[in-house]
PDB file of C-alpha atoms and ligand atoms in Angstrom:
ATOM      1  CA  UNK A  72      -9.915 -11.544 -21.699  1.00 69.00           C
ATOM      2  CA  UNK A  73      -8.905 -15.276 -22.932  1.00 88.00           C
ATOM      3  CA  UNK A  74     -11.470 -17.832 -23.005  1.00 92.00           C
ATOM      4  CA  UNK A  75     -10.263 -20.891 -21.980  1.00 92.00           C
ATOM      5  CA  UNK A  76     -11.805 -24.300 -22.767  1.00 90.00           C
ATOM      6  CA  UNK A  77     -12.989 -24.445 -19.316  1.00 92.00           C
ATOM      7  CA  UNK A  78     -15.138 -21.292 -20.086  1.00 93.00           C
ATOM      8  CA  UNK A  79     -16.710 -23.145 -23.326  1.00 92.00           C
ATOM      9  CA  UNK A  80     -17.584 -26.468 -21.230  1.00 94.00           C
ATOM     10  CA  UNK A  81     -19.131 -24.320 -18.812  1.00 92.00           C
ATOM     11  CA  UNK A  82     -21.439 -22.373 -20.736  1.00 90.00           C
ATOM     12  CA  UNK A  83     -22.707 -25.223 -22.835  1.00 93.00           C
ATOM     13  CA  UNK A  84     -23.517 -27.058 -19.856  1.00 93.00           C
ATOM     14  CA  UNK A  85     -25.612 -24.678 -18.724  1.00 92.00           C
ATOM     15  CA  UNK A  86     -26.809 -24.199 -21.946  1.00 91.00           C
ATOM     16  CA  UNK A  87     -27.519 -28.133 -22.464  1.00 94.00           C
ATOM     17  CA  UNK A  88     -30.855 -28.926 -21.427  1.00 92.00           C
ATOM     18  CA  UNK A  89     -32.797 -26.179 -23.562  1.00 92.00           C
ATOM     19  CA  UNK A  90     -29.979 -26.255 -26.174  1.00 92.00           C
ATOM     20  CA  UNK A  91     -32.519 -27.525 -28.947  1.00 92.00           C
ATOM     21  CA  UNK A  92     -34.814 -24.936 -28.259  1.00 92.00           C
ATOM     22  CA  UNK A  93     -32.317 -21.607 -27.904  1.00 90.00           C
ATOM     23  CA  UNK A  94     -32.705 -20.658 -31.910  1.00 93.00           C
ATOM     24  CA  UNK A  95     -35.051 -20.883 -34.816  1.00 93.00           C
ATOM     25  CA  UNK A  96     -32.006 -22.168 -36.994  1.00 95.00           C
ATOM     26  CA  UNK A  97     -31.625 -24.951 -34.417  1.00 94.00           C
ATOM     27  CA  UNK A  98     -34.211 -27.312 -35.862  1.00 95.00           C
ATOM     28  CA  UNK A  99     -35.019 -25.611 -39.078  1.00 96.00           C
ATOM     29  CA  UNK A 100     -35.125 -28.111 -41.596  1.00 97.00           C
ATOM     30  CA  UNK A 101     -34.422 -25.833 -44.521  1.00 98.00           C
ATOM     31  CA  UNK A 102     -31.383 -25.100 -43.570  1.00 98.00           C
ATOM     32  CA  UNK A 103     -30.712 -28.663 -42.788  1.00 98.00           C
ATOM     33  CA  UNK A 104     -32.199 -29.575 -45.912  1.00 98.00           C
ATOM     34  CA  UNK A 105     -29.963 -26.931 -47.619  1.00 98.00           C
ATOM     35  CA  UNK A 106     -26.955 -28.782 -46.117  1.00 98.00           C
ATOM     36  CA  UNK A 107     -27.980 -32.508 -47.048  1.00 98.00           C
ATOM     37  CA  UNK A 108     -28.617 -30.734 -51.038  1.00 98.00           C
ATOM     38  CA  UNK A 109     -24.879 -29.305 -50.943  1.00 97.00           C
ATOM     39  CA  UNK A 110     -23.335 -32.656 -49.316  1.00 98.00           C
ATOM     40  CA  UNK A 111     -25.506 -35.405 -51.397  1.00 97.00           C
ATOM     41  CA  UNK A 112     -24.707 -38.155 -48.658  1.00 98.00           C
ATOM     42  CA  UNK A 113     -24.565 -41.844 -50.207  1.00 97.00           C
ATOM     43  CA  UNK A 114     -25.098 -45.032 -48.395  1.00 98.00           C
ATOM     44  CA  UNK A 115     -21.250 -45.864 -47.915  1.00 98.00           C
ATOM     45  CA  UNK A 116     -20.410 -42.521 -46.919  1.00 98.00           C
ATOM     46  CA  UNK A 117     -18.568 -41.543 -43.023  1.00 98.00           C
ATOM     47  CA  UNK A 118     -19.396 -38.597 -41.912  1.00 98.00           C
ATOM     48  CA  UNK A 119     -17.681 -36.654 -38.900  1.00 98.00           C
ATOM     49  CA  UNK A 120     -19.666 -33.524 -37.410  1.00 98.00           C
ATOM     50  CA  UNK A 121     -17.205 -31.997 -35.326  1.00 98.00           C
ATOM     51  CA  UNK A 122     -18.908 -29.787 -32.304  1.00 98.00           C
ATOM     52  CA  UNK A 123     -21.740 -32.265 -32.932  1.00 98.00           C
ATOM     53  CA  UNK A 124     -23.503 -30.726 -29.628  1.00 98.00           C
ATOM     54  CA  UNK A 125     -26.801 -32.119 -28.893  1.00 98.00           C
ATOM     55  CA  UNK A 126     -26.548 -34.391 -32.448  1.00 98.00           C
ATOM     56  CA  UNK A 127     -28.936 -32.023 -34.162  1.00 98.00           C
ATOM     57  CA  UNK A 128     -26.543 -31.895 -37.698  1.00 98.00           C
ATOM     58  CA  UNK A 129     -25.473 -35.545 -36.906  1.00 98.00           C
ATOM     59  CA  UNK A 130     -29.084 -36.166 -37.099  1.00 98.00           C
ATOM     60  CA  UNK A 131     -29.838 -35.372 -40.705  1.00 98.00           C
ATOM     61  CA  UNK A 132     -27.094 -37.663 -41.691  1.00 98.00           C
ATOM     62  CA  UNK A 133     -28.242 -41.067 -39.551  1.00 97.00           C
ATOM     63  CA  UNK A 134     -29.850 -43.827 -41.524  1.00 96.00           C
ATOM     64  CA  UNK A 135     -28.703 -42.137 -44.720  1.00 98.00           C
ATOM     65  CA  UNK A 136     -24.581 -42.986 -44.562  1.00 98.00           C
ATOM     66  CA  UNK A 137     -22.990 -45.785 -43.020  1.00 98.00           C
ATOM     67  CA  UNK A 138     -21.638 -44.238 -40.292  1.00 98.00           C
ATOM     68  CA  UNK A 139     -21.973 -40.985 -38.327  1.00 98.00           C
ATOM     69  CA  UNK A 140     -19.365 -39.870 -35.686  1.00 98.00           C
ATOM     70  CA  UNK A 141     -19.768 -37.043 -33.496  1.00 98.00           C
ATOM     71  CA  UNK A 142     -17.115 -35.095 -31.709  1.00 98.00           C
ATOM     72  CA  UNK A 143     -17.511 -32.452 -29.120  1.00 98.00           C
ATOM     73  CA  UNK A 144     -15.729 -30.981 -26.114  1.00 97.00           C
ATOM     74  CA  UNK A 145     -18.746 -30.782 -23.544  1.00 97.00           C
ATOM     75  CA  UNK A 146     -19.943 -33.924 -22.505  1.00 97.00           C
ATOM     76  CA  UNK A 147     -23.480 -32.497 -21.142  1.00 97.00           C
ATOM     77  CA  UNK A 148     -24.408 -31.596 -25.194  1.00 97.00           C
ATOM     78  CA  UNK A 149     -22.738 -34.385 -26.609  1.00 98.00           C
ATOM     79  CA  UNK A 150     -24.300 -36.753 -24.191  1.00 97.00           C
ATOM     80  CA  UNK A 151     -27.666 -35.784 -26.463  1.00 97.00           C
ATOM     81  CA  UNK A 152     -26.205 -36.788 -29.738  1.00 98.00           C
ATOM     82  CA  UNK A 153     -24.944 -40.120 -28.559  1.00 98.00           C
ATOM     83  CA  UNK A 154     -28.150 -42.208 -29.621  1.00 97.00           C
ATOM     84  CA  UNK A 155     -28.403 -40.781 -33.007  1.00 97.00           C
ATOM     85  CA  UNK A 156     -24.430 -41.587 -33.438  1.00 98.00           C
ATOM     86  CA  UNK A 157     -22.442 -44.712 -34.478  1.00 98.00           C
ATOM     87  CA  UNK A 158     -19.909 -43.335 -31.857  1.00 98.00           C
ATOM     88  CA  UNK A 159     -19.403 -40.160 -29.729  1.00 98.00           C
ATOM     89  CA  UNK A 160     -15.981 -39.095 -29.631  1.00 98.00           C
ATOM     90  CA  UNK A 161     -15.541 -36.477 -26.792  1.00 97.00           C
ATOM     91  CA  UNK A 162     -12.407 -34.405 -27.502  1.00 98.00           C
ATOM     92  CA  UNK A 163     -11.021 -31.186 -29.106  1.00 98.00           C
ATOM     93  CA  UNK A 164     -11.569 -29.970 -32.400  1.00 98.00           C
ATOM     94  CA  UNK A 165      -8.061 -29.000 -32.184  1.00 98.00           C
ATOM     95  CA  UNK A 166      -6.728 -32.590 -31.905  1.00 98.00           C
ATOM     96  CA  UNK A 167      -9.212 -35.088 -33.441  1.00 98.00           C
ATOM     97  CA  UNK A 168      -7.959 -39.044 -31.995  1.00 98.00           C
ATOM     98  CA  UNK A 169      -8.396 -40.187 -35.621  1.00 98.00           C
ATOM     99  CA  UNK A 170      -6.470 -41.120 -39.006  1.00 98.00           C
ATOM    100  CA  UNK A 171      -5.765 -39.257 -41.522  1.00 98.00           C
ATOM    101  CA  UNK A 172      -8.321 -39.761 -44.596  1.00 98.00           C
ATOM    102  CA  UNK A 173     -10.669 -41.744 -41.825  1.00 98.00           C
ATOM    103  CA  UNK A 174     -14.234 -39.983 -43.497  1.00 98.00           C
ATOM    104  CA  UNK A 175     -15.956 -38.948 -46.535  1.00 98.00           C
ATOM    105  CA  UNK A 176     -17.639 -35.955 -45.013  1.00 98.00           C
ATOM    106  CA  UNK A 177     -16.771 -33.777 -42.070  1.00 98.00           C
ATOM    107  CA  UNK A 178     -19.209 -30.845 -40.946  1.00 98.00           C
ATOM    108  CA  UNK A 179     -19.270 -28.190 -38.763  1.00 98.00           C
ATOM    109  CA  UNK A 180     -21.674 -25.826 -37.978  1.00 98.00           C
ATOM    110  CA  UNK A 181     -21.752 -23.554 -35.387  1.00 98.00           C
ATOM    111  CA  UNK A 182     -18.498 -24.637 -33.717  1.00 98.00           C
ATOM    112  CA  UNK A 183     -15.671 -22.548 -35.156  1.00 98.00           C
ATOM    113  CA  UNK A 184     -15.954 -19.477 -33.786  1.00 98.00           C
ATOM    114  CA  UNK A 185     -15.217 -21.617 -30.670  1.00 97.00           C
ATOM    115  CA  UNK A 186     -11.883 -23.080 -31.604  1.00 97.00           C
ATOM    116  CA  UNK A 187      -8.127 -22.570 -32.133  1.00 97.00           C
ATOM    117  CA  UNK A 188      -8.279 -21.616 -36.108  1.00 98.00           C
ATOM    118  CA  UNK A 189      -6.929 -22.472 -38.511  1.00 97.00           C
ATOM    119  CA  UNK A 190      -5.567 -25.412 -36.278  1.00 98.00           C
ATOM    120  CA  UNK A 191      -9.481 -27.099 -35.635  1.00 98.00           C
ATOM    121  CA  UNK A 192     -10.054 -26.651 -39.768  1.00 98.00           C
ATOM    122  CA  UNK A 193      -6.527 -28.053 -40.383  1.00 98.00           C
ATOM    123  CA  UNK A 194      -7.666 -31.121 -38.600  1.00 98.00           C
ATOM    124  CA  UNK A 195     -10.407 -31.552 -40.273  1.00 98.00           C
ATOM    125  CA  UNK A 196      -9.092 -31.364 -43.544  1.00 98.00           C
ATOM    126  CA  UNK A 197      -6.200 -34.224 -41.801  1.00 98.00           C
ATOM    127  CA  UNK A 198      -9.281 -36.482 -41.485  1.00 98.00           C
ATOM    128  CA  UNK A 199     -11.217 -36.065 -44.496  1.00 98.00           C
ATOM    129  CA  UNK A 200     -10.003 -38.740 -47.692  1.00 98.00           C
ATOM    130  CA  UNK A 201      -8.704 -37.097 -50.540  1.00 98.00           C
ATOM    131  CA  UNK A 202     -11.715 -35.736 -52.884  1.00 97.00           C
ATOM    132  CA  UNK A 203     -14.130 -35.627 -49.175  1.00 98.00           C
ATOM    133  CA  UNK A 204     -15.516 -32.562 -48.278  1.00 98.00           C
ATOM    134  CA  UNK A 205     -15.361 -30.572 -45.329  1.00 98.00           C
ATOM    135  CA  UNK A 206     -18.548 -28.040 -44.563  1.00 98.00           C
ATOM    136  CA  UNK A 207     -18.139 -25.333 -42.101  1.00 98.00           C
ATOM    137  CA  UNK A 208     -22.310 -23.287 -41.638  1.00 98.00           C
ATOM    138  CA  UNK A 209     -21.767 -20.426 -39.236  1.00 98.00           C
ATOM    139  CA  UNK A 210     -23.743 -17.154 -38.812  1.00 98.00           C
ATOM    140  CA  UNK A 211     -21.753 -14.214 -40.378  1.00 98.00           C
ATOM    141  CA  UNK A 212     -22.407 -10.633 -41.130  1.00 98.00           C
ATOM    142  CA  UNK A 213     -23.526  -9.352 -44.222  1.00 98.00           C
ATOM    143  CA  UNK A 214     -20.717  -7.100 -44.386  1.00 98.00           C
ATOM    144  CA  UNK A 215     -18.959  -4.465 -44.111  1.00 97.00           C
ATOM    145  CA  UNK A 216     -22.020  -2.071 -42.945  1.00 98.00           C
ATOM    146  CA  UNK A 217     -23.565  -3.933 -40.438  1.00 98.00           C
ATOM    147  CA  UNK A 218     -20.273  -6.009 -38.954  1.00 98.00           C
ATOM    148  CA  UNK A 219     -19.465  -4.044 -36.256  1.00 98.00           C
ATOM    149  CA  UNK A 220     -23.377  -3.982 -34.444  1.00 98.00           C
ATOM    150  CA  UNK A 221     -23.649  -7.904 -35.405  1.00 98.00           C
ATOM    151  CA  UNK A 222     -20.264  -8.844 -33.707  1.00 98.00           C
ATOM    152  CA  UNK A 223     -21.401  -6.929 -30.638  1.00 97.00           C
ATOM    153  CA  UNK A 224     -24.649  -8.381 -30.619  1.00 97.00           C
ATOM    154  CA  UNK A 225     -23.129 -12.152 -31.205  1.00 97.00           C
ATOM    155  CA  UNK A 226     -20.294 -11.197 -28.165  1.00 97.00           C
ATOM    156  CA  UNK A 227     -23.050 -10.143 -25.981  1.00 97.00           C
ATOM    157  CA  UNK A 228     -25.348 -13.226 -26.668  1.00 95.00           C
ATOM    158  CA  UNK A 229     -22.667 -15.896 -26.148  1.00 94.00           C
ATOM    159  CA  UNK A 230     -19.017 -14.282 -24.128  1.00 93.00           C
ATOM    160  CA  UNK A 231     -17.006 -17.182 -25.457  1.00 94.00           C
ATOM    161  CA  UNK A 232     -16.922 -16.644 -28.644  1.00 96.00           C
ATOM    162  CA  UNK A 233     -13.841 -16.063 -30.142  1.00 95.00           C
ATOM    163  CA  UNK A 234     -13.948 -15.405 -33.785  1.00 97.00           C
ATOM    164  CA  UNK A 235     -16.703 -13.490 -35.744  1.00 98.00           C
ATOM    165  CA  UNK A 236     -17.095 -13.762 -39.657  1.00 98.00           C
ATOM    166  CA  UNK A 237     -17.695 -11.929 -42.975  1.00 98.00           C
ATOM    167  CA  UNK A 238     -19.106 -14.864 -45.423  1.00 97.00           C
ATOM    168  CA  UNK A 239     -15.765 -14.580 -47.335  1.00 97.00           C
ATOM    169  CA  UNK A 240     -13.955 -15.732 -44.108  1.00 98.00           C
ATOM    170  CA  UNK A 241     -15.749 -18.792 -43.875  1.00 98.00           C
ATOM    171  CA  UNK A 242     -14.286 -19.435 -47.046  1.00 98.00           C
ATOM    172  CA  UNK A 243     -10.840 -18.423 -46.899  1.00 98.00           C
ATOM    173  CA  UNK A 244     -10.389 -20.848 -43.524  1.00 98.00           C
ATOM    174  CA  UNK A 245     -10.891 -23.441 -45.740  1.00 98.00           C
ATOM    175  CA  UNK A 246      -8.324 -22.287 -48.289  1.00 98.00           C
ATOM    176  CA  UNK A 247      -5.597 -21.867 -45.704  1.00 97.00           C
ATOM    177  CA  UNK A 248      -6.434 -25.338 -43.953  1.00 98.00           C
ATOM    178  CA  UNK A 249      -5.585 -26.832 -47.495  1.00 97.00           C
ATOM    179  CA  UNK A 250      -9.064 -27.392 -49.089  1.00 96.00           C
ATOM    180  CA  UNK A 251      -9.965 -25.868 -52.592  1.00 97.00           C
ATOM    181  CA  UNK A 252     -13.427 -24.162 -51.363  1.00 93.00           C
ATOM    182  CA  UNK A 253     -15.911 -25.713 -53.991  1.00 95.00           C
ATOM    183  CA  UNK A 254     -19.009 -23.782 -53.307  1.00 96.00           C
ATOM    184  CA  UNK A 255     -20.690 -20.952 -50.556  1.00 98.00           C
ATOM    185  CA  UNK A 256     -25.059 -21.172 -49.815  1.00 98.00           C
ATOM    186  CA  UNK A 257     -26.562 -18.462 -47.887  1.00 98.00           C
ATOM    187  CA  UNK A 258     -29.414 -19.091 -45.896  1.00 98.00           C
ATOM    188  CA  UNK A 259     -31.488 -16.680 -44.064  1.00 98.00           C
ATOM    189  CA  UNK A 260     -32.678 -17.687 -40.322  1.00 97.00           C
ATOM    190  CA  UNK A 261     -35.298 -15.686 -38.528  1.00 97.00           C
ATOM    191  CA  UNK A 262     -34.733 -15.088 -35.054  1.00 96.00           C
ATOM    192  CA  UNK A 263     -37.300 -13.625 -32.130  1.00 96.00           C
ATOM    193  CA  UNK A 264     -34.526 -11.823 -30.141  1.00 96.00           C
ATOM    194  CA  UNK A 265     -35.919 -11.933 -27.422  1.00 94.00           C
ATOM    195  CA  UNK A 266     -36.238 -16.184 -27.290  1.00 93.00           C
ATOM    196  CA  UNK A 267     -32.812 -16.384 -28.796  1.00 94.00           C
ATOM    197  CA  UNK A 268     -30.902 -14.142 -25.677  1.00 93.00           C
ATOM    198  CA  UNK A 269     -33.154 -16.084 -23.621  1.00 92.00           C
ATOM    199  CA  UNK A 270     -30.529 -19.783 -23.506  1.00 93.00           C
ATOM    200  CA  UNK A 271     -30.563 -20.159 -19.996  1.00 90.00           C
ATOM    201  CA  UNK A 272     -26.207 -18.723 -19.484  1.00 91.00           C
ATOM    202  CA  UNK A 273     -26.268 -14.716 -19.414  1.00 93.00           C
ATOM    203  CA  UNK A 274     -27.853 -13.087 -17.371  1.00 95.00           C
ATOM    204  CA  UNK A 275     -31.021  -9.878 -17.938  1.00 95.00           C
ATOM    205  CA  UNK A 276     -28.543  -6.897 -17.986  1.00 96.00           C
ATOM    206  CA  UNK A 277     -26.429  -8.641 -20.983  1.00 96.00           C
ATOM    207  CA  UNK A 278     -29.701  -9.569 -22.816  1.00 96.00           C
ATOM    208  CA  UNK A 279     -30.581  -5.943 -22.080  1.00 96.00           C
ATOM    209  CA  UNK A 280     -27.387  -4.518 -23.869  1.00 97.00           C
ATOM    210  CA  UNK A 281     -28.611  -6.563 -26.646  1.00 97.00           C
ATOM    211  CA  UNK A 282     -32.028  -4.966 -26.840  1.00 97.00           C
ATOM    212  CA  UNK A 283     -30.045  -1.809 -26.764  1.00 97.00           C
ATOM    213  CA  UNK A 284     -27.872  -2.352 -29.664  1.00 97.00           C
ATOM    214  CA  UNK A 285     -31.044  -2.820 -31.718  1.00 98.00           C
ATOM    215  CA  UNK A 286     -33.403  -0.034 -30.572  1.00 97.00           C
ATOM    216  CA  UNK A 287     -29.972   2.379 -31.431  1.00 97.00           C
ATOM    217  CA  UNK A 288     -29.142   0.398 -34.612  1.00 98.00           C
ATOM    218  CA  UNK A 289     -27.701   1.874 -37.761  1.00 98.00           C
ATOM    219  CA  UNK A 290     -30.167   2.271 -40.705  1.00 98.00           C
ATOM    220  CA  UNK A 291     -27.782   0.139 -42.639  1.00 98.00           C
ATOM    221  CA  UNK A 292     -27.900  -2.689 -39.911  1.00 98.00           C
ATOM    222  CA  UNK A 293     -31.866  -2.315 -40.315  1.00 98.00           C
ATOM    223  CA  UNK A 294     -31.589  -2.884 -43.655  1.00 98.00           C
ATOM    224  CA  UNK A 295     -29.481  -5.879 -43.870  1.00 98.00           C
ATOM    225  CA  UNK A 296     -31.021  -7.485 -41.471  1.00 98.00           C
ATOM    226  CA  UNK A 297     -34.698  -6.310 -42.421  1.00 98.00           C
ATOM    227  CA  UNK A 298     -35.113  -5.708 -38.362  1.00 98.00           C
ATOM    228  CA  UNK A 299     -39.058  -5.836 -37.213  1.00 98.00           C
ATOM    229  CA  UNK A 300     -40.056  -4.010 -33.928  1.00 96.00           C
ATOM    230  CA  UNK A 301     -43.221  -4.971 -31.941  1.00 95.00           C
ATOM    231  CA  UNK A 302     -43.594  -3.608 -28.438  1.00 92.00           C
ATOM    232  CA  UNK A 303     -39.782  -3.641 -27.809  1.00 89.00           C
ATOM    233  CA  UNK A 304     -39.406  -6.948 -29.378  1.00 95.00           C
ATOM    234  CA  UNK A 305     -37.158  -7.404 -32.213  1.00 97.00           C
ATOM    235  CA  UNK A 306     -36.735  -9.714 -35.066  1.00 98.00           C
ATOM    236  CA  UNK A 307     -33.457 -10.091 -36.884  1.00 98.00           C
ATOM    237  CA  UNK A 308     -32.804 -11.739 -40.306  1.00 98.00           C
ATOM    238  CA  UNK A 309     -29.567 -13.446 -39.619  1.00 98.00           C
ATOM    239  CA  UNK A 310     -26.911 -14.935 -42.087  1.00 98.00           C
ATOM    240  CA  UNK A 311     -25.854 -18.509 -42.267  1.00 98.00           C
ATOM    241  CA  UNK A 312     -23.122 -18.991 -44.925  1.00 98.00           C
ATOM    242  CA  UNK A 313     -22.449 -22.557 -45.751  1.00 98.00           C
ATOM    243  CA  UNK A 314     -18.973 -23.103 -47.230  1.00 98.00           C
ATOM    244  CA  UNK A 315     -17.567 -26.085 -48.748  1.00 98.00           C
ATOM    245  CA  UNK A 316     -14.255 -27.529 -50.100  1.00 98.00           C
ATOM    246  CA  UNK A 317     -12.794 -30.369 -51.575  1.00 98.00           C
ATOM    247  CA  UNK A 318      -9.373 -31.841 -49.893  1.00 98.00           C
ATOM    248  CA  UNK A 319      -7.031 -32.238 -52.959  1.00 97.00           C
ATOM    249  CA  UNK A 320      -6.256 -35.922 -54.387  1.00 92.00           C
ATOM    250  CA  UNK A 321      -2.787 -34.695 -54.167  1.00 70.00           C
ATOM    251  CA  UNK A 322      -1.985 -32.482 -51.346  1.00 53.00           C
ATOM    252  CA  UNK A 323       1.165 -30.407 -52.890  1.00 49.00           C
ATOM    253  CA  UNK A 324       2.631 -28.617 -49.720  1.00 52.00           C
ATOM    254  CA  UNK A 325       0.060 -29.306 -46.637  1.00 52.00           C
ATOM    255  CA  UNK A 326      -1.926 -26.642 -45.222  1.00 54.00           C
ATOM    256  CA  UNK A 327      -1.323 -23.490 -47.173  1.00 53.00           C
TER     257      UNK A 327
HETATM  258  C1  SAM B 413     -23.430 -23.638 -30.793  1.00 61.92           C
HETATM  259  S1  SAM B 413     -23.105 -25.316 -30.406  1.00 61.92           S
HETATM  260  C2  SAM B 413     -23.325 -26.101 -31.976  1.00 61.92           C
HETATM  261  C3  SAM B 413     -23.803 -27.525 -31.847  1.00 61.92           C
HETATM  262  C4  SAM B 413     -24.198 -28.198 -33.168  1.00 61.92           C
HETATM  263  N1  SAM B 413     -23.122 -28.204 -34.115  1.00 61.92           N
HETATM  264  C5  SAM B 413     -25.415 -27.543 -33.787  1.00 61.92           C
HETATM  265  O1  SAM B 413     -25.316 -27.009 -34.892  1.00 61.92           O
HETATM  266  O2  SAM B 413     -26.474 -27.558 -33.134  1.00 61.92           O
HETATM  267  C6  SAM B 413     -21.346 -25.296 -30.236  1.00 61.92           C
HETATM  268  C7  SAM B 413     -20.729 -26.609 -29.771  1.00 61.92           C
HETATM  269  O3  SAM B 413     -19.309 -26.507 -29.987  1.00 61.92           O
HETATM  270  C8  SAM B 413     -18.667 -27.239 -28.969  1.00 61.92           C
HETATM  271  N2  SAM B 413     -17.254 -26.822 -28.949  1.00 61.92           N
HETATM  272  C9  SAM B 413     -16.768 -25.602 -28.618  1.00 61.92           C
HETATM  273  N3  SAM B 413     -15.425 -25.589 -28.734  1.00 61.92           N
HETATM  274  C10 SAM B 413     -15.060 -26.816 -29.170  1.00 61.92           C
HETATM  275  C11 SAM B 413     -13.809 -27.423 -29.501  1.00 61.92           C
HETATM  276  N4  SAM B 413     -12.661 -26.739 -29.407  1.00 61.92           N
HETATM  277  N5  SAM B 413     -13.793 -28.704 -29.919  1.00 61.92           N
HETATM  278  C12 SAM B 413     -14.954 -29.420 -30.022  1.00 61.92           C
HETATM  279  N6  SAM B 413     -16.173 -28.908 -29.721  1.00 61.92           N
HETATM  280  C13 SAM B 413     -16.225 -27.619 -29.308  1.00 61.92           C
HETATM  281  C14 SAM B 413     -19.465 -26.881 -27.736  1.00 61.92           C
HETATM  282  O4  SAM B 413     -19.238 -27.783 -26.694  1.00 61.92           O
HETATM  283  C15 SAM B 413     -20.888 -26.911 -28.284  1.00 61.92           C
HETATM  284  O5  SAM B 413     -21.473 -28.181 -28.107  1.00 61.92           O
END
């Protein structure tokens, strides 16, 4: 099946008004603080958080840089970000409507398993100056043992996603977009299953299957994801790999 953007708009918009409440990670301010830590804003930095959504990421930048832009393609989460923004930009990942070398900082979390890749991390790397850094924080498996329940369990929670990552991935996007990947954090979110399936755009029998895929889970899967079971609830230790690079001073051949 291809997911078009029309599919994306549509779920976030029905995801929008209960968007800040739909996962732990969400408004966890580790893993936000773990993400200000790796990017060390200054004052006179411009930062671009592409698939800014509600603003939540855009957020922990305002009142620390100079300016924060936010891009996104559905206007029903982006329309939450705008007061936290010096300007909401809504428009593809794919084909930012700015300069080349316009920011200091462009982030990303959450939003690439949505887009056309590498195109959306090409573009980002366009944008950033050389020496800026471009973040990409997405929820990956831990591996090889426990990839094939996780995918299943991400594809049943949200149907238009499109890509699903190992932590190495996240890394090697940024490689062929033309960055030199400067550093990886993992960060551990806990997640009440039964809250997170709950976002308001599938319906019971889909967050059903999901419940399924846990109660017949590999022992390996357990184990990664140290999975607690209370009355047919489940808990699940997810992975949030945070991946950096550094856009070359001098760009030999483009995007490699
Ligand atoms: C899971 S939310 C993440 C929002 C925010 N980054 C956060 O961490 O809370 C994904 C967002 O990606 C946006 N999105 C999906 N595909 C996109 C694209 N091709 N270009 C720009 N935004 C896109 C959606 O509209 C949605 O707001």
């Amino acid at each position: 099946m291809t997911i078009s953007r029309h599919d994306v708009n549509r779920h976030f918009a029905l995801r929008a008004a209960t968007y800040d409440r739909s996962s732990s990670w969400c408004t966890d301010s580790e893993l936000g603080n773990v993400l200000l830590d790796m990017t060390a804003p200054g004052p006179s930095d411009r930062v671009l958080d592409v698939a800014c959504g509600t603003g939540l990421v855009s957020r922990l930048f305002t009142g620390r840089v100079a300016e924060v832009v936010g891009v996104d393609v559905t206007e029903e989460m982006a329309e939450q970000a705008r007061p936290h923004l010096s300007r909401l930009v809504v428009a593809p990942a794919e084909d930012l409507p700015f300069e080349d070398d316009e920011f200091d900082l462009v982030v990303c979390r959450q939003g690439v398993q949505f887009m056309d890749l590498p195109a959306a991390v090409e573009e980002m790397v366009r944008v950033v100056r050389p020496g800026g850094r471009v973040v990409i924080i997405n929820l990956c498996a831990y591996g090889e043992q426990d990839r094939d329940e996780y995918f299943e369990i991400l594809r049943l929670r949200n149907p238009v996603r499109r890509h699903f990552f190992l932590p190495s991935d996240l890394t090697e996007l940024l490689r062929t977009a033309g960055c030199d990947p400067e550093e990886a954090r993992l960060y551990v979110s806990v997640e009440d299953v039964d809250v997170w399936s709950d976002h308001g755009a599938i319906d019971e029998e889909r967050r059903e299957a999901i419940r399924a895929v846990y109660r017949d889970a590999s022992a390996d899967f357990l184990a990664l994801h140290a999975v607690r079971e209370s009355d047919g609830r489940f808990v699940d230790h997810m992975l949030f790999v945070l991946a950096s690079g550094t856009k070359p001073s001098t760009p030999v051949s483009g995007p490699r």
